[in-house]
mmCIF file with all atom_site columns, C-alpha atoms and ligand atoms in Angstrom:
data_model
loop_
_atom_site.group_PDB
_atom_site.id
_atom_site.type_symbol
_atom_site.label_atom_id
_atom_site.label_alt_id
_atom_site.label_comp_id
_atom_site.label_asym_id
_atom_site.label_entity_id
_atom_site.label_seq_id
_atom_site.pdbx_PDB_ins_code
_atom_site.Cartn_x
_atom_site.Cartn_y
_atom_site.Cartn_z
_atom_site.occupancy
_atom_site.B_iso_or_equiv
_atom_site.pdbx_formal_charge
_atom_site.auth_seq_id
_atom_site.auth_comp_id
_atom_site.auth_asym_id
_atom_site.auth_atom_id
_atom_site.pdbx_PDB_model_num
ATOM   1   C CA  . MET F 1 1   ? 112.294 97.458  92.413  1.00 61.00 ? 1   MET F CA  1
ATOM   2   C CA  . GLY F 1 2   ? 114.786 99.110  93.194  1.00 75.00 ? 2   GLY F CA  1
ATOM   3   C CA  . VAL F 1 3   ? 114.412 102.588 91.435  1.00 83.00 ? 3   VAL F CA  1
ATOM   4   C CA  . PRO F 1 4   ? 116.962 105.511 92.548  1.00 87.00 ? 4   PRO F CA  1
ATOM   5   C CA  . TYR F 1 5   ? 114.525 108.574 94.053  1.00 90.00 ? 5   TYR F CA  1
ATOM   6   C CA  . ASP F 1 6   ? 115.522 110.908 96.175  1.00 93.00 ? 6   ASP F CA  1
ATOM   7   C CA  . ILE F 1 7   ? 112.232 112.250 97.684  1.00 94.00 ? 7   ILE F CA  1
ATOM   8   C CA  . GLU F 1 8   ? 110.542 115.024 100.236 1.00 95.00 ? 8   GLU F CA  1
ATOM   9   C CA  . TYR F 1 9   ? 108.459 115.621 102.798 1.00 94.00 ? 9   TYR F CA  1
ATOM   10  C CA  . ILE F 1 10  ? 105.924 117.748 101.921 1.00 94.00 ? 10  ILE F CA  1
ATOM   11  C CA  . ASP F 1 11  ? 103.863 119.826 105.315 1.00 91.00 ? 11  ASP F CA  1
ATOM   12  C CA  . LEU F 1 12  ? 100.157 119.708 104.300 1.00 90.00 ? 12  LEU F CA  1
ATOM   13  C CA  . SER F 1 13  ? 99.000  123.075 105.947 1.00 88.00 ? 13  SER F CA  1
ATOM   14  C CA  . ASN F 1 14  ? 102.751 124.863 104.637 1.00 95.00 ? 14  ASN F CA  1
ATOM   15  C CA  . LYS F 1 15  ? 103.411 124.490 100.668 1.00 97.00 ? 15  LYS F CA  1
ATOM   16  C CA  . PRO F 1 16  ? 106.375 125.758 100.158 1.00 98.00 ? 16  PRO F CA  1
ATOM   17  C CA  . ASP F 1 17  ? 106.199 127.376 96.812  1.00 98.00 ? 17  ASP F CA  1
ATOM   18  C CA  . TRP F 1 18  ? 108.607 125.500 94.836  1.00 97.00 ? 18  TRP F CA  1
ATOM   19  C CA  . PHE F 1 19  ? 106.066 122.681 95.373  1.00 98.00 ? 19  PHE F CA  1
ATOM   20  C CA  . LEU F 1 20  ? 103.519 124.311 94.007  1.00 98.00 ? 20  LEU F CA  1
ATOM   21  C CA  . GLU F 1 21  ? 105.187 124.988 91.373  1.00 97.00 ? 21  GLU F CA  1
ATOM   22  C CA  . ILE F 1 22  ? 105.556 121.383 90.622  1.00 97.00 ? 22  ILE F CA  1
ATOM   23  C CA  . SER F 1 23  ? 102.406 120.137 91.886  1.00 98.00 ? 23  SER F CA  1
ATOM   24  C CA  . PRO F 1 24  ? 100.029 121.498 89.690  1.00 97.00 ? 24  PRO F CA  1
ATOM   25  C CA  . LEU F 1 25  ? 96.436  120.499 91.542  1.00 97.00 ? 25  LEU F CA  1
ATOM   26  C CA  . GLY F 1 26  ? 99.351  121.285 95.431  1.00 97.00 ? 26  GLY F CA  1
ATOM   27  C CA  . LYS F 1 27  ? 98.838  117.442 96.157  1.00 96.00 ? 27  LYS F CA  1
ATOM   28  C CA  . VAL F 1 28  ? 101.113 115.373 97.189  1.00 96.00 ? 28  VAL F CA  1
ATOM   29  C CA  . PRO F 1 29  ? 102.531 112.669 95.539  1.00 96.00 ? 29  PRO F CA  1
ATOM   30  C CA  . VAL F 1 30  ? 104.180 114.056 93.022  1.00 98.00 ? 30  VAL F CA  1
ATOM   31  C CA  . VAL F 1 31  ? 107.079 112.744 91.120  1.00 97.00 ? 31  VAL F CA  1
ATOM   32  C CA  . GLN F 1 32  ? 109.337 114.746 89.251  1.00 96.00 ? 32  GLN F CA  1
ATOM   33  C CA  . VAL F 1 33  ? 111.234 112.601 85.991  1.00 95.00 ? 33  VAL F CA  1
ATOM   34  C CA  . ASN F 1 34  ? 114.051 113.416 83.488  1.00 92.00 ? 34  ASN F CA  1
ATOM   35  C CA  . GLY F 1 35  ? 115.008 116.937 84.777  1.00 88.00 ? 35  GLY F CA  1
ATOM   36  C CA  . GLY F 1 36  ? 111.323 118.471 85.806  1.00 92.00 ? 36  GLY F CA  1
ATOM   37  C CA  . ILE F 1 37  ? 109.284 116.696 83.685  1.00 97.00 ? 37  ILE F CA  1
ATOM   38  C CA  . SER F 1 38  ? 105.725 116.378 86.592  1.00 98.00 ? 38  SER F CA  1
ATOM   39  C CA  . ILE F 1 39  ? 103.671 113.149 86.923  1.00 98.00 ? 39  ILE F CA  1
ATOM   40  C CA  . PHE F 1 40  ? 101.032 113.324 88.984  1.00 98.00 ? 40  PHE F CA  1
ATOM   41  C CA  . GLU F 1 41  ? 97.998  110.995 90.077  1.00 97.00 ? 41  GLU F CA  1
ATOM   42  C CA  . SER F 1 42  ? 99.114  108.051 92.762  1.00 96.00 ? 42  SER F CA  1
ATOM   43  C CA  . ALA F 1 43  ? 97.954  105.862 90.196  1.00 96.00 ? 43  ALA F CA  1
ATOM   44  C CA  . VAL F 1 44  ? 99.431  107.384 86.971  1.00 97.00 ? 44  VAL F CA  1
ATOM   45  C CA  . ILE F 1 45  ? 103.415 107.352 89.173  1.00 97.00 ? 45  ILE F CA  1
ATOM   46  C CA  . ASN F 1 46  ? 102.400 103.407 90.724  1.00 96.00 ? 46  ASN F CA  1
ATOM   47  C CA  . GLU F 1 47  ? 101.860 102.830 86.611  1.00 96.00 ? 47  GLU F CA  1
ATOM   48  C CA  . PHE F 1 48  ? 104.624 104.694 85.703  1.00 96.00 ? 48  PHE F CA  1
ATOM   49  C CA  . VAL F 1 49  ? 106.979 103.782 87.795  1.00 95.00 ? 49  VAL F CA  1
ATOM   50  C CA  . SER F 1 50  ? 106.404 100.268 87.135  1.00 95.00 ? 50  SER F CA  1
ATOM   51  C CA  . GLU F 1 51  ? 106.626 100.496 83.409  1.00 95.00 ? 51  GLU F CA  1
ATOM   52  C CA  . ILE F 1 52  ? 109.968 101.560 84.289  1.00 93.00 ? 52  ILE F CA  1
ATOM   53  C CA  . ASN F 1 53  ? 110.652 98.596  85.709  1.00 92.00 ? 53  ASN F CA  1
ATOM   54  C CA  . PRO F 1 54  ? 109.333 95.719  83.873  1.00 92.00 ? 54  PRO F CA  1
ATOM   55  C CA  . PRO F 1 55  ? 107.120 93.174  84.825  1.00 92.00 ? 55  PRO F CA  1
ATOM   56  C CA  . VAL F 1 56  ? 104.226 95.622  84.965  1.00 94.00 ? 56  VAL F CA  1
ATOM   57  C CA  . MET F 1 57  ? 102.934 94.897  88.104  1.00 96.00 ? 57  MET F CA  1
ATOM   58  C CA  . HIS F 1 58  ? 98.787  94.901  86.417  1.00 97.00 ? 58  HIS F CA  1
ATOM   59  C CA  . PRO F 1 59  ? 97.347  91.361  85.052  1.00 97.00 ? 59  PRO F CA  1
ATOM   60  C CA  . THR F 1 60  ? 98.491  90.393  81.686  1.00 96.00 ? 60  THR F CA  1
ATOM   61  C CA  . ASP F 1 61  ? 95.211  89.582  80.553  1.00 97.00 ? 61  ASP F CA  1
ATOM   62  C CA  . LEU F 1 62  ? 93.533  93.014  79.918  1.00 98.00 ? 62  LEU F CA  1
ATOM   63  C CA  . VAL F 1 63  ? 90.293  92.457  80.774  1.00 98.00 ? 63  VAL F CA  1
ATOM   64  C CA  . GLU F 1 64  ? 91.575  91.819  84.709  1.00 98.00 ? 64  GLU F CA  1
ATOM   65  C CA  . LYS F 1 65  ? 94.047  94.824  83.447  1.00 98.00 ? 65  LYS F CA  1
ATOM   66  C CA  . ALA F 1 66  ? 90.777  97.009  83.291  1.00 98.00 ? 66  ALA F CA  1
ATOM   67  C CA  . ARG F 1 67  ? 89.132  95.959  85.794  1.00 98.00 ? 67  ARG F CA  1
ATOM   68  C CA  . ASN F 1 68  ? 91.993  96.357  87.615  1.00 98.00 ? 68  ASN F CA  1
ATOM   69  C CA  . ARG F 1 69  ? 92.728  99.771  87.274  1.00 98.00 ? 69  ARG F CA  1
ATOM   70  C CA  . ALA F 1 70  ? 88.343  100.450 87.350  1.00 98.00 ? 70  ALA F CA  1
ATOM   71  C CA  . TRP F 1 71  ? 88.860  98.858  91.343  1.00 98.00 ? 71  TRP F CA  1
ATOM   72  C CA  . ILE F 1 72  ? 92.199  101.097 91.861  1.00 98.00 ? 72  ILE F CA  1
ATOM   73  C CA  . GLU F 1 73  ? 89.876  103.908 90.894  1.00 98.00 ? 73  GLU F CA  1
ATOM   74  C CA  . TYR F 1 74  ? 86.775  102.636 92.892  1.00 98.00 ? 74  TYR F CA  1
ATOM   75  C CA  . GLY F 1 75  ? 89.710  102.545 95.947  1.00 98.00 ? 75  GLY F CA  1
ATOM   76  C CA  . SER F 1 76  ? 90.330  106.192 95.510  1.00 97.00 ? 76  SER F CA  1
ATOM   77  C CA  . GLY F 1 77  ? 87.531  106.820 95.952  1.00 97.00 ? 77  GLY F CA  1
ATOM   78  C CA  . MET F 1 78  ? 86.862  105.567 98.813  1.00 98.00 ? 78  MET F CA  1
ATOM   79  C CA  . LEU F 1 79  ? 90.208  107.899 100.196 1.00 98.00 ? 79  LEU F CA  1
ATOM   80  C CA  . GLY F 1 80  ? 87.790  111.310 99.970  1.00 98.00 ? 80  GLY F CA  1
ATOM   81  C CA  . THR F 1 81  ? 84.953  109.028 101.873 1.00 98.00 ? 81  THR F CA  1
ATOM   82  C CA  . ASN F 1 82  ? 87.345  108.351 104.689 1.00 98.00 ? 82  ASN F CA  1
ATOM   83  C CA  . PHE F 1 83  ? 88.607  111.477 104.780 1.00 97.00 ? 83  PHE F CA  1
ATOM   84  C CA  . ARG F 1 84  ? 84.958  113.289 105.632 1.00 98.00 ? 84  ARG F CA  1
ATOM   85  C CA  . LEU F 1 85  ? 84.668  109.561 107.863 1.00 98.00 ? 85  LEU F CA  1
ATOM   86  C CA  . ARG F 1 86  ? 87.639  110.695 109.684 1.00 97.00 ? 86  ARG F CA  1
ATOM   87  C CA  . ASN F 1 87  ? 87.097  114.302 109.596 1.00 96.00 ? 87  ASN F CA  1
ATOM   88  C CA  . SER F 1 88  ? 82.935  113.944 110.650 1.00 98.00 ? 88  SER F CA  1
ATOM   89  C CA  . LYS F 1 89  ? 82.017  116.195 113.861 1.00 98.00 ? 89  LYS F CA  1
ATOM   90  C CA  . THR F 1 90  ? 79.649  114.899 115.133 1.00 97.00 ? 90  THR F CA  1
ATOM   91  C CA  . ALA F 1 91  ? 78.522  111.045 116.275 1.00 97.00 ? 91  ALA F CA  1
ATOM   92  C CA  . GLU F 1 92  ? 75.267  110.890 113.624 1.00 98.00 ? 92  GLU F CA  1
ATOM   93  C CA  . GLU F 1 93  ? 78.210  112.785 110.776 1.00 98.00 ? 93  GLU F CA  1
ATOM   94  C CA  . PHE F 1 94  ? 80.437  109.925 111.906 1.00 98.00 ? 94  PHE F CA  1
ATOM   95  C CA  . ALA F 1 95  ? 77.306  106.762 111.146 1.00 98.00 ? 95  ALA F CA  1
ATOM   96  C CA  . GLU F 1 96  ? 76.480  107.936 108.046 1.00 98.00 ? 96  GLU F CA  1
ATOM   97  C CA  . ASN F 1 97  ? 79.768  107.958 106.207 1.00 98.00 ? 97  ASN F CA  1
ATOM   98  C CA  . LYS F 1 98  ? 80.846  104.912 107.926 1.00 98.00 ? 98  LYS F CA  1
ATOM   99  C CA  . SER F 1 99  ? 77.563  103.275 106.336 1.00 98.00 ? 99  SER F CA  1
ATOM   100 C CA  . LYS F 1 100 ? 78.820  104.475 103.026 1.00 98.00 ? 100 LYS F CA  1
ATOM   101 C CA  . LEU F 1 101 ? 81.928  103.349 103.269 1.00 98.00 ? 101 LEU F CA  1
ATOM   102 C CA  . VAL F 1 102 ? 80.703  100.298 104.591 1.00 98.00 ? 102 VAL F CA  1
ATOM   103 C CA  . GLU F 1 103 ? 78.337  100.099 101.144 1.00 98.00 ? 103 GLU F CA  1
ATOM   104 C CA  . GLN F 1 104 ? 81.429  100.642 99.095  1.00 98.00 ? 104 GLN F CA  1
ATOM   105 C CA  . LEU F 1 105 ? 84.275  98.046  100.981 1.00 98.00 ? 105 LEU F CA  1
ATOM   106 C CA  . LYS F 1 106 ? 80.369  96.008  100.563 1.00 98.00 ? 106 LYS F CA  1
ATOM   107 C CA  . LYS F 1 107 ? 81.183  96.324  97.189  1.00 98.00 ? 107 LYS F CA  1
ATOM   108 C CA  . VAL F 1 108 ? 85.253  95.827  97.075  1.00 98.00 ? 108 VAL F CA  1
ATOM   109 C CA  . GLU F 1 109 ? 84.846  92.474  98.927  1.00 98.00 ? 109 GLU F CA  1
ATOM   110 C CA  . GLU F 1 110 ? 82.851  90.839  96.200  1.00 97.00 ? 110 GLU F CA  1
ATOM   111 C CA  . GLN F 1 111 ? 85.374  90.925  93.997  1.00 97.00 ? 111 GLN F CA  1
ATOM   112 C CA  . ILE F 1 112 ? 87.972  89.884  95.387  1.00 96.00 ? 112 ILE F CA  1
ATOM   113 C CA  . GLU F 1 113 ? 88.578  85.606  95.725  1.00 87.00 ? 113 GLU F CA  1
ATOM   114 C CA  . ASP F 1 114 ? 90.356  84.219  98.088  1.00 89.00 ? 114 ASP F CA  1
ATOM   115 C CA  . GLY F 1 115 ? 93.841  85.828  98.677  1.00 84.00 ? 115 GLY F CA  1
ATOM   116 C CA  . PRO F 1 116 ? 95.424  86.074  100.093 1.00 95.00 ? 116 PRO F CA  1
ATOM   117 C CA  . PHE F 1 117 ? 96.285  90.064  97.520  1.00 97.00 ? 117 PHE F CA  1
ATOM   118 C CA  . PHE F 1 118 ? 93.233  91.399  95.252  1.00 98.00 ? 118 PHE F CA  1
ATOM   119 C CA  . ASN F 1 119 ? 93.785  88.679  92.306  1.00 97.00 ? 119 ASN F CA  1
ATOM   120 C CA  . GLY F 1 120 ? 94.750  85.840  93.925  1.00 96.00 ? 120 GLY F CA  1
ATOM   121 C CA  . GLU F 1 121 ? 98.660  84.972  95.051  1.00 95.00 ? 121 GLU F CA  1
ATOM   122 C CA  . GLU F 1 122 ? 100.332 87.516  92.995  1.00 93.00 ? 122 GLU F CA  1
ATOM   123 C CA  . PHE F 1 123 ? 100.866 91.126  94.188  1.00 96.00 ? 123 PHE F CA  1
ATOM   124 C CA  . SER F 1 124 ? 99.734  93.915  92.078  1.00 97.00 ? 124 SER F CA  1
ATOM   125 C CA  . LEU F 1 125 ? 99.397  97.855  91.761  1.00 98.00 ? 125 LEU F CA  1
ATOM   126 C CA  . ILE F 1 126 ? 95.875  97.221  92.762  1.00 98.00 ? 126 ILE F CA  1
ATOM   127 C CA  . ASP F 1 127 ? 97.378  95.973  96.564  1.00 98.00 ? 127 ASP F CA  1
ATOM   128 C CA  . SER F 1 128 ? 99.092  98.858  96.935  1.00 97.00 ? 128 SER F CA  1
ATOM   129 C CA  . SER F 1 129 ? 97.301  101.108 96.098  1.00 98.00 ? 129 SER F CA  1
ATOM   130 C CA  . TYR F 1 130 ? 94.171  100.103 98.884  1.00 98.00 ? 130 TYR F CA  1
ATOM   131 C CA  . THR F 1 131 ? 97.172  99.901  101.662 1.00 98.00 ? 131 THR F CA  1
ATOM   132 C CA  . PRO F 1 132 ? 96.759  103.627 102.200 1.00 98.00 ? 132 PRO F CA  1
ATOM   133 C CA  . LEU F 1 133 ? 93.166  102.341 103.108 1.00 98.00 ? 133 LEU F CA  1
ATOM   134 C CA  . PHE F 1 134 ? 93.871  99.074  105.076 1.00 98.00 ? 134 PHE F CA  1
ATOM   135 C CA  . MET F 1 135 ? 96.143  101.885 106.979 1.00 98.00 ? 135 MET F CA  1
ATOM   136 C CA  . GLN F 1 136 ? 94.996  105.364 107.323 1.00 98.00 ? 136 GLN F CA  1
ATOM   137 C CA  . LEU F 1 137 ? 91.090  102.451 109.006 1.00 98.00 ? 137 LEU F CA  1
ATOM   138 C CA  . ASP F 1 138 ? 94.086  100.845 111.219 1.00 98.00 ? 138 ASP F CA  1
ATOM   139 C CA  . LEU F 1 139 ? 94.959  103.816 112.884 1.00 98.00 ? 139 LEU F CA  1
ATOM   140 C CA  . MET F 1 140 ? 91.825  104.751 113.189 1.00 98.00 ? 140 MET F CA  1
ATOM   141 C CA  . SER F 1 141 ? 90.131  102.276 115.440 1.00 98.00 ? 141 SER F CA  1
ATOM   142 C CA  . GLN F 1 142 ? 93.165  102.442 117.123 1.00 97.00 ? 142 GLN F CA  1
ATOM   143 C CA  . ILE F 1 143 ? 92.026  105.493 118.261 1.00 97.00 ? 143 ILE F CA  1
ATOM   144 C CA  . HIS F 1 144 ? 88.360  103.993 118.706 1.00 97.00 ? 144 HIS F CA  1
ATOM   145 C CA  . GLU F 1 145 ? 87.082  100.573 117.659 1.00 97.00 ? 145 GLU F CA  1
ATOM   146 C CA  . PHE F 1 146 ? 84.815  101.036 114.932 1.00 96.00 ? 146 PHE F CA  1
ATOM   147 C CA  . ASP F 1 147 ? 84.517  98.035  112.903 1.00 97.00 ? 147 ASP F CA  1
ATOM   148 C CA  . ILE F 1 148 ? 85.145  98.477  109.878 1.00 98.00 ? 148 ILE F CA  1
ATOM   149 C CA  . TYR F 1 149 ? 85.473  95.369  108.463 1.00 98.00 ? 149 TYR F CA  1
ATOM   150 C CA  . ALA F 1 150 ? 82.453  93.785  110.591 1.00 98.00 ? 150 ALA F CA  1
ATOM   151 C CA  . GLU F 1 151 ? 80.402  92.665  106.773 1.00 98.00 ? 151 GLU F CA  1
ATOM   152 C CA  . THR F 1 152 ? 83.997  92.510  104.775 1.00 98.00 ? 152 THR F CA  1
ATOM   153 C CA  . PRO F 1 153 ? 86.035  89.620  105.976 1.00 97.00 ? 153 PRO F CA  1
ATOM   154 C CA  . LYS F 1 154 ? 87.948  89.533  102.672 1.00 97.00 ? 154 LYS F CA  1
ATOM   155 C CA  . ILE F 1 155 ? 88.788  92.485  102.890 1.00 98.00 ? 155 ILE F CA  1
ATOM   156 C CA  . ALA F 1 156 ? 89.795  92.606  106.835 1.00 98.00 ? 156 ALA F CA  1
ATOM   157 C CA  . ARG F 1 157 ? 92.098  89.412  105.824 1.00 97.00 ? 157 ARG F CA  1
ATOM   158 C CA  . TRP F 1 158 ? 94.187  91.807  102.717 1.00 98.00 ? 158 TRP F CA  1
ATOM   159 C CA  . ALA F 1 159 ? 93.976  94.662  104.437 1.00 98.00 ? 159 ALA F CA  1
ATOM   160 C CA  . GLU F 1 160 ? 95.533  92.513  107.574 1.00 98.00 ? 160 GLU F CA  1
ATOM   161 C CA  . MET F 1 161 ? 98.303  90.884  105.313 1.00 97.00 ? 161 MET F CA  1
ATOM   162 C CA  . MET F 1 162 ? 99.648  94.514  103.681 1.00 98.00 ? 162 MET F CA  1
ATOM   163 C CA  . LEU F 1 163 ? 99.915  95.810  106.725 1.00 98.00 ? 163 LEU F CA  1
ATOM   164 C CA  . SER F 1 164 ? 102.437 93.735  108.147 1.00 97.00 ? 164 SER F CA  1
ATOM   165 C CA  . LEU F 1 165 ? 104.525 93.668  104.506 1.00 97.00 ? 165 LEU F CA  1
ATOM   166 C CA  . PRO F 1 166 ? 108.048 94.889  105.965 1.00 96.00 ? 166 PRO F CA  1
ATOM   167 C CA  . ALA F 1 167 ? 107.967 97.168  102.210 1.00 93.00 ? 167 ALA F CA  1
ATOM   168 C CA  . VAL F 1 168 ? 104.165 98.738  103.494 1.00 96.00 ? 168 VAL F CA  1
ATOM   169 C CA  . LYS F 1 169 ? 105.997 99.715  107.347 1.00 94.00 ? 169 LYS F CA  1
ATOM   170 C CA  . ASN F 1 170 ? 108.704 101.719 105.675 1.00 92.00 ? 170 ASN F CA  1
ATOM   171 C CA  . SER F 1 171 ? 106.790 103.400 103.538 1.00 92.00 ? 171 SER F CA  1
ATOM   172 C CA  . VAL F 1 172 ? 105.272 106.211 105.577 1.00 94.00 ? 172 VAL F CA  1
ATOM   173 C CA  . VAL F 1 173 ? 107.354 108.528 108.147 1.00 93.00 ? 173 VAL F CA  1
ATOM   174 C CA  . GLU F 1 174 ? 108.889 107.238 111.923 1.00 95.00 ? 174 GLU F CA  1
ATOM   175 C CA  . ASP F 1 175 ? 105.908 108.923 113.157 1.00 95.00 ? 175 ASP F CA  1
ATOM   176 C CA  . PHE F 1 176 ? 102.955 108.622 111.071 1.00 96.00 ? 176 PHE F CA  1
ATOM   177 C CA  . PRO F 1 177 ? 100.580 107.350 113.412 1.00 96.00 ? 177 PRO F CA  1
ATOM   178 C CA  . ASP F 1 178 ? 101.683 111.120 115.766 1.00 97.00 ? 178 ASP F CA  1
ATOM   179 C CA  . LEU F 1 179 ? 100.878 112.895 112.690 1.00 95.00 ? 179 LEU F CA  1
ATOM   180 C CA  . PHE F 1 180 ? 97.344  111.218 112.068 1.00 96.00 ? 180 PHE F CA  1
ATOM   181 C CA  . ARG F 1 181 ? 97.038  111.287 115.809 1.00 97.00 ? 181 ARG F CA  1
ATOM   182 C CA  . ALA F 1 182 ? 98.101  115.359 115.023 1.00 96.00 ? 182 ALA F CA  1
ATOM   183 C CA  . SER F 1 183 ? 95.996  115.569 112.136 1.00 94.00 ? 183 SER F CA  1
ATOM   184 C CA  . ILE F 1 184 ? 92.882  113.986 114.150 1.00 96.00 ? 184 ILE F CA  1
ATOM   185 C CA  . ALA F 1 185 ? 93.541  116.690 117.002 1.00 96.00 ? 185 ALA F CA  1
ATOM   186 C CA  . LYS F 1 186 ? 93.274  120.075 115.413 1.00 95.00 ? 186 LYS F CA  1
ATOM   187 C CA  . ARG F 1 187 ? 90.075  118.730 113.351 1.00 93.00 ? 187 ARG F CA  1
ATOM   188 C CA  . ASP F 1 188 ? 88.658  118.314 116.546 1.00 95.00 ? 188 ASP F CA  1
ATOM   189 C CA  . GLY F 1 189 ? 86.026  116.056 115.521 1.00 97.00 ? 189 GLY F CA  1
ATOM   190 C CA  . TYR F 1 190 ? 83.589  112.937 116.340 1.00 98.00 ? 190 TYR F CA  1
ATOM   191 C CA  . LEU F 1 191 ? 86.832  111.224 116.965 1.00 98.00 ? 191 LEU F CA  1
ATOM   192 C CA  . ALA F 1 192 ? 88.990  113.106 118.697 1.00 97.00 ? 192 ALA F CA  1
ATOM   193 C CA  . GLN F 1 193 ? 87.337  112.696 121.312 1.00 96.00 ? 193 GLN F CA  1
ATOM   194 C CA  . PHE F 1 194 ? 88.696  109.194 121.990 1.00 97.00 ? 194 PHE F CA  1
ATOM   195 C CA  . LEU F 1 195 ? 92.463  110.903 121.117 1.00 96.00 ? 195 LEU F CA  1
ATOM   196 C CA  . ASN F 1 196 ? 94.407  109.985 125.002 1.00 80.00 ? 196 ASN F CA  1
HETATM 197 N N1  . GSH Y 2 .   ? 93.193  112.013 93.360  1.00 58.76 ? 201 GSH Y N1  1
HETATM 198 C C1  . GSH Y 2 .   ? 95.089  112.033 93.556  1.00 58.76 ? 201 GSH Y C1  1
HETATM 199 C C2  . GSH Y 2 .   ? 94.331  112.106 94.667  1.00 58.76 ? 201 GSH Y C2  1
HETATM 200 C C3  . GSH Y 2 .   ? 95.379  112.976 96.090  1.00 58.76 ? 201 GSH Y C3  1
HETATM 201 C C4  . GSH Y 2 .   ? 95.542  114.029 97.186  1.00 58.76 ? 201 GSH Y C4  1
HETATM 202 O O1  . GSH Y 2 .   ? 94.505  114.285 97.744  1.00 58.76 ? 201 GSH Y O1  1
HETATM 203 N N2  . GSH Y 2 .   ? 96.313  114.705 98.347  1.00 58.76 ? 201 GSH Y N2  1
HETATM 204 C C5  . GSH Y 2 .   ? 96.386  115.211 99.418  1.00 58.76 ? 201 GSH Y C5  1
HETATM 205 C C6  . GSH Y 2 .   ? 97.207  113.538 100.480 1.00 58.76 ? 201 GSH Y C6  1
HETATM 206 S S1  . GSH Y 2 .   ? 97.221  111.904 100.257 1.00 58.76 ? 201 GSH Y S1  1
HETATM 207 C C7  . GSH Y 2 .   ? 96.522  116.308 99.858  1.00 58.76 ? 201 GSH Y C7  1
HETATM 208 O O2  . GSH Y 2 .   ? 98.135  116.395 99.140  1.00 58.76 ? 201 GSH Y O2  1
HETATM 209 N N3  . GSH Y 2 .   ? 96.097  117.231 100.075 1.00 58.76 ? 201 GSH Y N3  1
HETATM 210 C C8  . GSH Y 2 .   ? 96.427  117.780 99.860  1.00 58.76 ? 201 GSH Y C8  1
HETATM 211 C C9  . GSH Y 2 .   ? 95.640  119.170 99.319  1.00 58.76 ? 201 GSH Y C9  1
HETATM 212 O O3  . GSH Y 2 .   ? 94.646  119.280 99.077  1.00 58.76 ? 201 GSH Y O3  1
HETATM 213 O O4  . GSH Y 2 .   ? 95.655  119.901 99.669  1.00 58.76 ? 201 GSH Y O4  1
HETATM 214 C C10 . GSH Y 2 .   ? 96.304  111.052 94.264  1.00 58.76 ? 201 GSH Y C10 1
HETATM 215 O O5  . GSH Y 2 .   ? 96.150  109.589 93.916  1.00 58.76 ? 201 GSH Y O5  1
HETATM 216 O O6  . GSH Y 2 .   ? 96.960  110.722 93.492  1.00 58.76 ? 201 GSH Y O6  1
#
């Protein structure tokens, strides 16, 4: 907490040269430390920021920590599934991708105990790692309700709680919902028809 930083937002449809020079994959996020060393991959960045500000926000038990890291990686893959879901061209494609995401959510659901966080009472890095997915699904369901959590009530509660946190609300630019909707409109797929 309280790590000083400067932030630059990148228009991913028009990436500046300086950004392409520091981001090996041309993707966000990338963090520059010690006057020019690039740290990329959000899970690595999150661990790094946590490690320079102990206590590290992972469970201390090594098996639990490894389990958390494994499911963080799994959640990263779910962002890919959700990317395909929101860019589906047809109702059939949307339904197919939704089923894939639901199956993945069900696997995560089995890992959660009582909450409110993934590991119970303690906030951990894994909670922040799933929040972009929760935020995207929330915005998508505002465009078109598709009941993504129907079979995963624990994740529904986890997502709702995470999205209610001020730190999460403040983690994106103010016009993020508009930008997100604009990106869906631009793709002109299945979801775009529900934009008003
Ligand atoms: N595994 C990477 C994924 C990063 C990623 O896919 N970033 C997207 C935005 S969320 C991006 O920069 N896309 C731009 C592009 O691929 O051109 C991470 O977790 O940091």
